[in-house]
Amino acid sequence: MKFTADFHIHSPFSRATSKALTPENLDYWARIKGLKVIGIGDFTHVRWLIELQNKLEPAEQGLFKLKKEFQKPHFLSNSEDPRFMLTTEISSIYKKDGKVRKVHNIIFAPDFKTVEKIRQSLLRLNCNIDSDGRPIIGLDSRDLLEICLEASKDIFFVPAHIWTPWFSVLGSKSGFNSIEECFGDLSGHIYALETGLSSDPAMNWMCDFLDRFLLISNSDAHSPSKLAREANIFDCDVSYNEIINVMKNPNSKKFLGTIEFFPQEGKYHYDGHRKCDICWDPVSTLKNKGICPKCKRKVTVGVMNRVAELSDRQDLSKRKNRFPFYSAIPLREILSEIYGVGVQSKKIEQEYFNCLRKIGPELDILLWTPLDQIKEAGMTTLVEAIRRMRAREVIVEEGFDGEFGRIKLFKPSENVTAVDDESLFADTVLSGGKQLSRRDILDFDLLEYRKLKDK
Ligand SMILES: [Zn+2]
Ligand SMILES: [Zn+2]
């Protein structure tokens, strides 16, 4: 069975997350988005655990579903009940080899018994797991992995958003230069890595040393409507063991790829200085020796630069285990561009649910619904928007130094709010940003970067 799964989300008990992240709402939003399997997140938190044990019931092996009496009414006629998987994220802050390390890891557990064992081990080590849903502990990532493996041989352990500067295994500020440096003798138990919102598979393909890992993607949602902004596509039996087995031994029949943000949208994609209006790709940063020409100070170095720094491959096509990835823009953002009003506005809220009612779940609309069917629903401009997004014909302005990037589907001159189809399809000149095409899986010249670096 073909389905999508989003394993990394948070509960209302994590810091800076929405109170609306209840099991009822997660069930509802999984349907809206078109997800079959979602992680419940934060399984180490005692109050969240009690709520889950009360509201969920067992489904297939290692999976759970919301009890009928808690389900919210919804309008998607043939939506199947979503399945929940027991997952959590833990933040480890510790010293190793004389440096402070901050690494986030995602843990998958096959049953509540294993969850309880992991909890008890952490409590014995005086880890504070009951104040924050995503606990911060002083335990080395390697030792945390060991505790999990002792709790069950069926656990699955995935370093989270691996390129985030401050909180990840390869992050420039507090991570390592390889997975092995972090996990040592237990590295063999790491099978998959989460690429995070700030990188996509193509960026990771630059790194030969990551070849043996499956690259997965999750939303890391802090509110229900953010579910599925990144996700994984499977074609296998729906059970915990089967899903984990596919991630341990992926093949193109059972792992169909990932759904991704355009990484350029990330706040720290490129390098630069926001105040000085300097935005550089890694090549420009090298050429300028990392110094801002306006203020003469060091520029803030972004994620793409860190990937380029660690990258050790010339030819991206040489990467084995390349799975397809689909770059998507959240439907609300597309509608916001089409209507020229804010993402949070009433208008967009209405149009969003209007689309879902007429066409189906959001992931279907973004990725799979035939364009003719969207046209039949009377949404001419949306058809063209979706076509361009699927073809990666988007206009990007990269994020840098804390400034979000922008991904647009229409040129300003196309004047889409007027919904005039003739101007929409006219080939007009770009006025800012650069156009990506399907062939541009990397948005800077890696070979030039290498040449300059080796000098
Ligand atoms: Zn995290
Ligand atoms: Zn500057």
Coordinates of C-alpha atoms and ligand atoms in Angstrom, one line a residue:
M1 CA 0.0 0.0 0.0
K2 CA 1.3 3.4 -0.9
F3 CA 1.2 5.9 1.9
T4 CA 3.0 9.0 3.4
A5 CA 4.4 9.2 6.9
D6 CA 5.6 12.1 9.1
F7 CA 7.5 10.8 12.1
H8 CA 8.8 13.9 13.9
I9 CA 6.3 16.2 15.5
H10 CA 5.8 17.7 19.0
S11 CA 3.1 17.6 21.7
P12 CA 1.6 20.6 23.6
F13 CA 4.1 19.8 26.3
S14 CA 7.2 20.9 24.4
R15 CA 8.4 24.4 24.7
A16 CA 7.0 26.9 22.1
T17 CA 4.5 24.5 20.7
S18 CA 0.8 24.9 20.1
K19 CA -1.8 23.9 22.7
A20 CA -3.8 22.6 19.8
L21 CA -1.5 19.6 19.3
T22 CA -4.0 17.2 20.9
P23 CA -4.4 13.6 19.7
E24 CA -7.9 14.6 18.4
N25 CA -6.4 17.4 16.3
L26 CA -3.4 15.4 15.1
D27 CA -5.9 12.7 13.8
Y28 CA -8.0 15.4 12.1
W29 CA -5.0 17.2 10.5
A30 CA -3.4 14.0 9.4
R31 CA -6.6 13.4 7.3
I32 CA -6.5 17.0 6.0
K33 CA -2.9 16.6 4.9
G34 CA -3.3 13.1 3.6
L35 CA -0.9 11.3 6.0
K36 CA -1.4 7.7 6.8
V37 CA 1.2 7.4 9.6
I38 CA 2.3 10.1 12.0
G39 CA 4.7 10.1 14.9
I40 CA 3.0 11.1 18.2
G41 CA 6.1 13.0 19.4
D42 CA 7.4 13.6 22.9
F43 CA 6.8 10.1 24.2
T44 CA 9.1 10.6 27.2
H45 CA 6.7 13.1 28.8
V46 CA 4.6 11.5 31.5
R47 CA 1.4 13.6 31.1
W48 CA 1.4 13.2 27.3
L49 CA 1.9 9.5 27.7
I50 CA -1.1 9.2 30.0
E51 CA -3.2 11.1 27.5
L52 CA -2.1 8.9 24.7
Q53 CA -2.7 5.7 26.5
N54 CA -6.2 6.9 27.3
K55 CA -7.1 8.1 23.8
L56 CA -5.2 5.6 21.5
E57 CA -5.9 2.0 20.8
P58 CA -3.7 -0.6 19.2
A59 CA -4.0 -1.1 15.4
E60 CA -1.5 -3.0 13.3
Q61 CA 1.7 -4.3 15.0
G62 CA 3.5 -1.3 16.7
L63 CA 0.9 1.2 15.4
F64 CA -2.0 2.9 17.1
K65 CA -5.2 4.8 16.1
L66 CA -7.4 7.3 17.8
K67 CA -10.4 5.7 19.5
K68 CA -13.6 6.5 17.6
E69 CA -15.2 8.5 20.5
F70 CA -12.4 11.0 20.2
Q71 CA -12.5 11.5 16.5
K72 CA -13.5 15.0 15.3
P73 CA -16.1 15.3 12.5
H74 CA -14.4 15.9 9.1
F75 CA -15.5 16.4 5.5
L76 CA -13.1 14.0 3.7
S77 CA -15.4 11.2 2.7
N78 CA -13.1 8.3 2.2
S79 CA -10.3 9.2 4.6
E80 CA -8.8 6.2 6.4
D81 CA -8.0 6.4 10.1
P82 CA -4.4 7.7 10.5
R83 CA -2.0 5.5 12.4
F84 CA 0.2 6.8 15.2
M85 CA 3.8 5.6 15.8
L86 CA 5.6 6.1 19.2
T87 CA 8.3 8.6 18.5
T88 CA 10.1 11.4 20.4
E89 CA 12.9 13.9 20.0
I90 CA 15.6 14.3 22.7
S91 CA 18.1 17.1 22.9
S92 CA 21.6 16.0 24.2
I93 CA 23.9 18.7 25.4
Y94 CA 27.3 17.4 26.5
K95 CA 31.1 17.8 26.2
K96 CA 33.0 15.5 24.0
D97 CA 36.7 15.9 22.8
G98 CA 36.9 19.3 24.6
K99 CA 33.9 20.9 22.8
V100 CA 30.3 21.5 23.8
R101 CA 28.0 19.4 21.6
K102 CA 24.3 19.9 21.1
V103 CA 22.6 17.1 19.1
H104 CA 18.9 16.4 18.6
N105 CA 17.9 12.7 17.9
I106 CA 14.6 11.1 17.1
I107 CA 13.7 7.8 18.7
F108 CA 11.1 5.3 17.4
A109 CA 9.7 2.7 19.8
P110 CA 7.7 -0.4 19.0
D111 CA 5.4 -0.4 22.1
F112 CA 4.6 1.4 25.3
K113 CA 6.7 -1.1 27.3
T114 CA 9.8 0.0 25.5
V115 CA 8.9 3.7 26.0
E116 CA 8.6 3.0 29.7
K117 CA 12.0 1.2 29.9
I118 CA 13.7 4.2 28.1
R119 CA 11.9 6.6 30.5
Q120 CA 13.0 4.6 33.6
S121 CA 16.7 4.5 32.4
L122 CA 16.7 8.2 31.8
L123 CA 15.1 8.9 35.2
R124 CA 17.7 6.7 36.9
L125 CA 20.3 8.9 35.3
N126 CA 18.6 12.0 36.8
C127 CA 17.6 13.3 33.4
N128 CA 14.8 15.8 33.6
I129 CA 12.2 14.4 31.2
D130 CA 8.9 15.5 32.6
S131 CA 9.2 19.3 32.4
D132 CA 9.8 19.7 28.6
G133 CA 8.2 17.4 26.0
R134 CA 11.4 17.5 24.1
P135 CA 13.7 17.1 27.0
I136 CA 17.2 18.5 27.2
I137 CA 19.5 15.9 28.8
G138 CA 23.3 15.8 29.6
L139 CA 23.7 12.4 28.1
D140 CA 26.1 11.7 25.2
S141 CA 24.2 10.8 22.0
R142 CA 26.1 7.5 21.9
D143 CA 25.0 6.6 25.4
L144 CA 21.4 7.6 24.7
L145 CA 21.5 5.3 21.7
E146 CA 22.9 2.5 24.0
I147 CA 20.1 3.0 26.5
C148 CA 17.5 2.8 23.7
L149 CA 19.1 -0.4 22.3
E150 CA 19.0 -2.0 25.7
A151 CA 15.3 -1.2 26.0
S152 CA 14.5 -3.0 22.8
K153 CA 16.4 -4.3 19.7
D154 CA 13.5 -2.9 17.7
I155 CA 14.1 0.7 18.4
F156 CA 15.0 3.0 15.6
F157 CA 17.3 6.0 16.2
V158 CA 17.7 8.9 13.7
P159 CA 19.8 12.0 14.1
A160 CA 17.4 15.0 13.6
H161 CA 17.7 17.9 11.1
I162 CA 21.4 17.1 10.7
W163 CA 22.6 20.4 9.4
T164 CA 21.0 22.9 11.8
P165 CA 24.0 25.0 13.0
W166 CA 23.3 24.9 16.8
F167 CA 21.4 21.6 17.4
S168 CA 22.5 18.8 15.2
V169 CA 25.0 16.0 14.6
L170 CA 26.7 17.8 11.7
G171 CA 25.9 21.4 12.7
S172 CA 28.7 23.9 12.3
K173 CA 28.4 25.4 15.8
S174 CA 28.1 22.3 18.1
G175 CA 28.1 19.2 16.0
F176 CA 30.7 16.8 14.6
N177 CA 32.3 16.3 11.2
S178 CA 30.9 12.8 10.7
I179 CA 28.3 10.5 12.1
E180 CA 31.0 8.1 13.4
E181 CA 32.7 10.9 15.4
C182 CA 29.4 11.3 17.3
F183 CA 28.2 7.6 17.7
G184 CA 31.6 5.8 17.8
D185 CA 31.3 2.1 18.2
L186 CA 27.5 2.2 17.9
S187 CA 27.5 4.0 14.5
G188 CA 26.3 0.8 12.8
H189 CA 23.0 1.2 14.5
I190 CA 22.3 4.5 12.6
Y191 CA 20.6 3.7 9.4
A192 CA 18.8 7.0 8.5
L193 CA 19.3 10.7 8.8
E194 CA 16.7 13.5 8.9
T195 CA 17.7 16.1 6.4
G196 CA 15.6 18.8 8.1
L197 CA 13.8 21.8 6.5
S198 CA 17.2 23.5 5.7
S199 CA 18.5 20.8 3.4
D200 CA 17.2 18.5 0.7
P201 CA 18.5 15.2 -0.5
A202 CA 20.5 16.8 -3.4
M203 CA 22.5 18.8 -0.9
N204 CA 23.3 15.7 1.0
W205 CA 24.3 13.8 -2.1
M206 CA 27.4 16.0 -2.2
C207 CA 28.6 14.0 0.8
D208 CA 30.1 10.7 0.0
F209 CA 30.4 9.9 3.7
L210 CA 26.6 10.0 4.0
D211 CA 26.0 7.4 1.2
R212 CA 25.1 4.5 3.4
F213 CA 22.3 6.4 5.2
L214 CA 18.7 6.7 4.1
L215 CA 17.7 10.4 4.0
I216 CA 14.3 10.9 5.5
S217 CA 12.2 14.0 6.0
N218 CA 9.7 15.1 8.6
S219 CA 7.7 18.2 9.5
D220 CA 9.1 18.8 13.0
A221 CA 5.6 20.4 13.4
H222 CA 5.0 22.7 16.4
S223 CA 1.4 23.2 15.4
P224 CA -1.1 20.8 13.7
S225 CA -1.4 22.8 10.5
K226 CA 2.3 22.4 9.9
L227 CA 2.1 18.6 9.7
A228 CA 3.4 17.0 6.5
R229 CA 5.3 20.0 5.3
E230 CA 8.0 17.4 4.9
A231 CA 7.3 13.6 4.8
N232 CA 8.3 10.2 3.5
I233 CA 6.6 8.1 0.9
F234 CA 6.3 4.3 1.4
D235 CA 4.8 1.4 -0.5
C236 CA 4.7 -1.4 2.0
D237 CA 2.6 -3.1 4.6
V238 CA 1.5 -0.7 7.3
S239 CA 3.1 -2.0 10.5
Y240 CA 5.9 -0.7 12.8
N241 CA 8.3 -3.6 11.9
E242 CA 7.8 -3.3 8.2
I243 CA 8.2 0.5 8.1
I244 CA 11.4 0.3 10.2
N245 CA 12.7 -2.6 8.1
V246 CA 12.2 -0.6 4.9
M247 CA 14.2 2.3 6.4
K248 CA 16.9 -0.1 7.4
N249 CA 17.0 -1.8 4.0
P250 CA 15.6 0.7 1.6
N251 CA 14.8 -0.2 -2.0
S252 CA 13.1 1.8 -4.6
K253 CA 10.0 -0.5 -4.6
K254 CA 9.2 0.2 -0.9
F255 CA 10.7 3.6 -0.3
L256 CA 9.4 5.9 -2.9
G257 CA 11.2 9.1 -1.7
T258 CA 10.6 12.2 0.3
I259 CA 8.5 15.4 0.2
E260 CA 10.7 18.5 0.8
F261 CA 10.7 22.2 1.4
F262 CA 12.7 24.2 -1.0
P263 CA 15.8 24.6 1.3
Q264 CA 16.4 28.1 -0.1
E265 CA 13.4 29.2 2.0
G266 CA 15.4 28.5 5.2
K267 CA 16.6 31.4 7.3
Y268 CA 20.2 30.3 7.1
H269 CA 20.5 28.8 3.6
Y270 CA 23.1 31.1 2.2
D271 CA 25.8 33.2 3.9
G272 CA 25.8 37.0 4.4
H273 CA 24.8 40.0 6.5
R274 CA 21.2 41.0 6.6
K275 CA 22.0 44.6 7.7
C276 CA 24.6 45.1 5.0
D277 CA 22.3 43.4 2.4
I278 CA 25.1 40.9 1.5
C279 CA 23.8 37.4 0.4
W280 CA 26.3 35.0 -0.8
D281 CA 26.5 31.4 -2.1
P282 CA 29.5 29.4 -0.8
V283 CA 31.6 30.3 -3.8
S284 CA 31.1 34.1 -3.3
T285 CA 32.0 33.7 0.4
L286 CA 35.2 31.9 -0.5
K287 CA 36.1 34.5 -3.1
N288 CA 35.6 37.2 -0.4
K289 CA 37.4 35.2 2.3
G290 CA 34.2 35.3 4.3
I291 CA 34.6 39.1 5.0
C292 CA 31.6 41.5 4.4
P293 CA 32.8 44.3 2.1
K294 CA 30.5 46.8 3.9
C295 CA 31.2 46.3 7.6
K296 CA 34.5 44.3 7.2
R297 CA 33.3 41.7 9.7
K298 CA 32.8 38.0 9.2
V299 CA 29.6 37.0 7.4
T300 CA 27.1 34.6 9.0
V301 CA 27.7 31.2 7.4
G302 CA 24.7 29.2 6.4
V303 CA 23.8 25.6 5.9
M304 CA 24.7 25.3 2.2
N305 CA 28.2 26.4 3.1
R306 CA 28.5 23.8 5.9
V307 CA 27.4 21.1 3.5
A308 CA 29.9 22.3 0.9
E309 CA 32.6 22.3 3.5
L310 CA 32.1 18.7 4.5
S311 CA 31.2 17.5 0.9
D312 CA 33.6 15.1 -0.7
R313 CA 32.0 14.1 -4.0
Q314 CA 32.4 15.7 -7.4
D315 CA 29.6 14.0 -9.3
L316 CA 26.3 13.9 -7.6
S317 CA 25.0 11.2 -9.9
K318 CA 27.5 8.8 -8.4
R319 CA 25.5 8.6 -5.2
K320 CA 24.0 5.3 -4.6
N321 CA 20.5 4.9 -3.1
R322 CA 19.2 8.1 -4.6
F323 CA 15.5 8.2 -3.9
P324 CA 13.3 10.7 -5.6
F325 CA 12.3 13.9 -3.8
Y326 CA 9.4 16.2 -4.4
S327 CA 9.9 19.9 -3.6
A328 CA 6.6 21.3 -2.3
I329 CA 5.3 24.7 -1.2
P330 CA 2.5 24.6 1.4
L331 CA -0.9 25.1 -0.3
R332 CA -1.7 28.1 1.9
E333 CA 1.4 29.8 0.7
I334 CA 0.5 29.1 -2.9
L335 CA -3.0 30.5 -2.4
S336 CA -1.6 33.5 -0.6
E337 CA 0.6 34.3 -3.7
I338 CA -2.3 33.8 -6.0
Y339 CA -4.7 36.0 -4.1
G340 CA -2.1 38.5 -3.0
V341 CA -3.2 38.4 0.7
G342 CA -1.5 37.1 3.8
V343 CA -1.2 33.4 4.6
Q344 CA -3.0 33.9 7.9
S345 CA -5.9 35.8 6.4
K346 CA -9.5 34.7 6.5
K347 CA -9.6 34.6 2.7
I348 CA -6.8 32.1 2.5
E349 CA -8.3 30.0 5.3
Q350 CA -11.6 29.8 3.3
E351 CA -9.9 29.1 0.0
Y352 CA -7.7 26.4 1.6
F353 CA -10.7 24.5 2.9
N354 CA -12.5 25.1 -0.3
C355 CA -9.7 23.4 -2.2
L356 CA -9.6 20.5 0.1
R357 CA -13.4 20.0 -0.1
K358 CA -13.4 20.1 -3.9
I359 CA -10.2 18.2 -4.6
G360 CA -8.9 16.2 -1.6
P361 CA -6.1 16.2 1.0
E362 CA -3.3 18.7 0.7
L363 CA -0.5 16.3 -0.2
D364 CA -2.7 14.9 -3.0
I365 CA -3.3 18.4 -4.4
L366 CA 0.4 19.4 -4.2
L367 CA 1.8 16.2 -5.6
W368 CA -0.5 13.7 -7.2
T369 CA -3.9 14.9 -8.2
P370 CA -4.0 15.1 -12.1
L371 CA -4.0 18.8 -13.2
D372 CA -7.2 18.2 -15.2
Q373 CA -9.0 17.3 -12.0
I374 CA -7.8 20.6 -10.4
K375 CA -9.0 22.4 -13.5
E376 CA -12.4 20.7 -13.3
A377 CA -12.7 22.1 -9.7
G378 CA -12.6 25.5 -11.4
M379 CA -9.2 26.6 -10.2
T380 CA -7.3 27.8 -13.3
T381 CA -4.6 29.8 -11.7
L382 CA -4.0 27.1 -9.1
V383 CA -3.5 24.5 -11.9
E384 CA -0.7 26.6 -13.4
A385 CA 0.8 27.2 -9.9
I386 CA 0.9 23.5 -9.1
R387 CA 2.2 22.6 -12.6
R388 CA 5.2 25.0 -12.1
M389 CA 5.9 23.8 -8.5
R390 CA 5.9 20.1 -9.6
A391 CA 8.3 21.0 -12.4
R392 CA 10.4 23.0 -10.0
E393 CA 9.9 26.0 -12.1
V394 CA 10.0 28.4 -9.2
I395 CA 11.6 31.7 -8.5
V396 CA 13.8 31.7 -5.4
E397 CA 15.4 34.3 -3.2
E398 CA 17.6 32.5 -0.8
G399 CA 17.3 33.0 3.0
F400 CA 20.4 34.3 4.8
D401 CA 21.6 35.6 8.1
G402 CA 18.2 35.0 9.8
E403 CA 16.1 36.3 6.9
F404 CA 13.6 33.8 5.5
G405 CA 14.0 33.1 1.8
R406 CA 11.1 33.3 -0.7
I407 CA 9.9 30.8 -3.1
K408 CA 7.5 32.3 -5.7
L409 CA 5.6 30.7 -8.6
F410 CA 4.7 33.8 -10.6
K411 CA 6.7 36.8 -11.7
P412 CA 5.4 40.1 -10.4
S413 CA 4.7 41.2 -14.0
E414 CA 2.3 38.3 -14.4
N415 CA -0.1 40.1 -12.2
V416 CA -1.9 36.9 -11.2
T417 CA -4.3 38.5 -8.7
A418 CA -6.2 39.8 -11.7
V419 CA -6.5 36.1 -12.8
D420 CA -6.0 37.1 -16.4
D421 CA -4.9 33.9 -18.1
E422 CA -3.2 35.6 -21.0
S423 CA -0.8 37.6 -18.9
L424 CA -0.3 34.6 -16.7
F425 CA 1.3 32.5 -19.4
A426 CA 3.2 35.3 -21.1
D427 CA 7.0 34.9 -21.0
T428 CA 8.0 38.0 -19.0
V429 CA 11.3 39.1 -17.7
L430 CA 12.2 38.3 -14.1
S431 CA 12.4 41.2 -11.8
G432 CA 14.4 39.8 -8.9
G433 CA 15.1 36.3 -7.7
K434 CA 16.4 33.6 -10.0
Q435 CA 14.5 30.9 -11.7
L436 CA 15.2 27.3 -10.9
S437 CA 14.5 24.5 -13.3
R438 CA 14.2 20.8 -12.8
R439 CA 17.8 20.3 -13.7
D440 CA 19.1 22.7 -11.0
I441 CA 19.4 20.3 -8.1
L442 CA 22.1 22.4 -6.6
D443 CA 21.9 26.2 -6.7
F444 CA 25.6 27.0 -6.8
D445 CA 28.7 25.8 -8.6
L446 CA 30.2 23.0 -6.5
L447 CA 33.2 22.4 -8.8
E448 CA 34.2 26.0 -8.6
Y449 CA 33.9 25.9 -4.9
R450 CA 36.2 22.9 -4.8
K451 CA 38.8 24.6 -7.0
L452 CA 38.8 27.7 -4.9
K453 CA 39.0 25.8 -1.7
D454 CA 41.9 23.6 -2.8
K455 CA 44.0 26.7 -3.8
Ligands
ZN1 ZN 15.0 19.4 17.0
ZN2 ZN 28.4 43.4 7.0

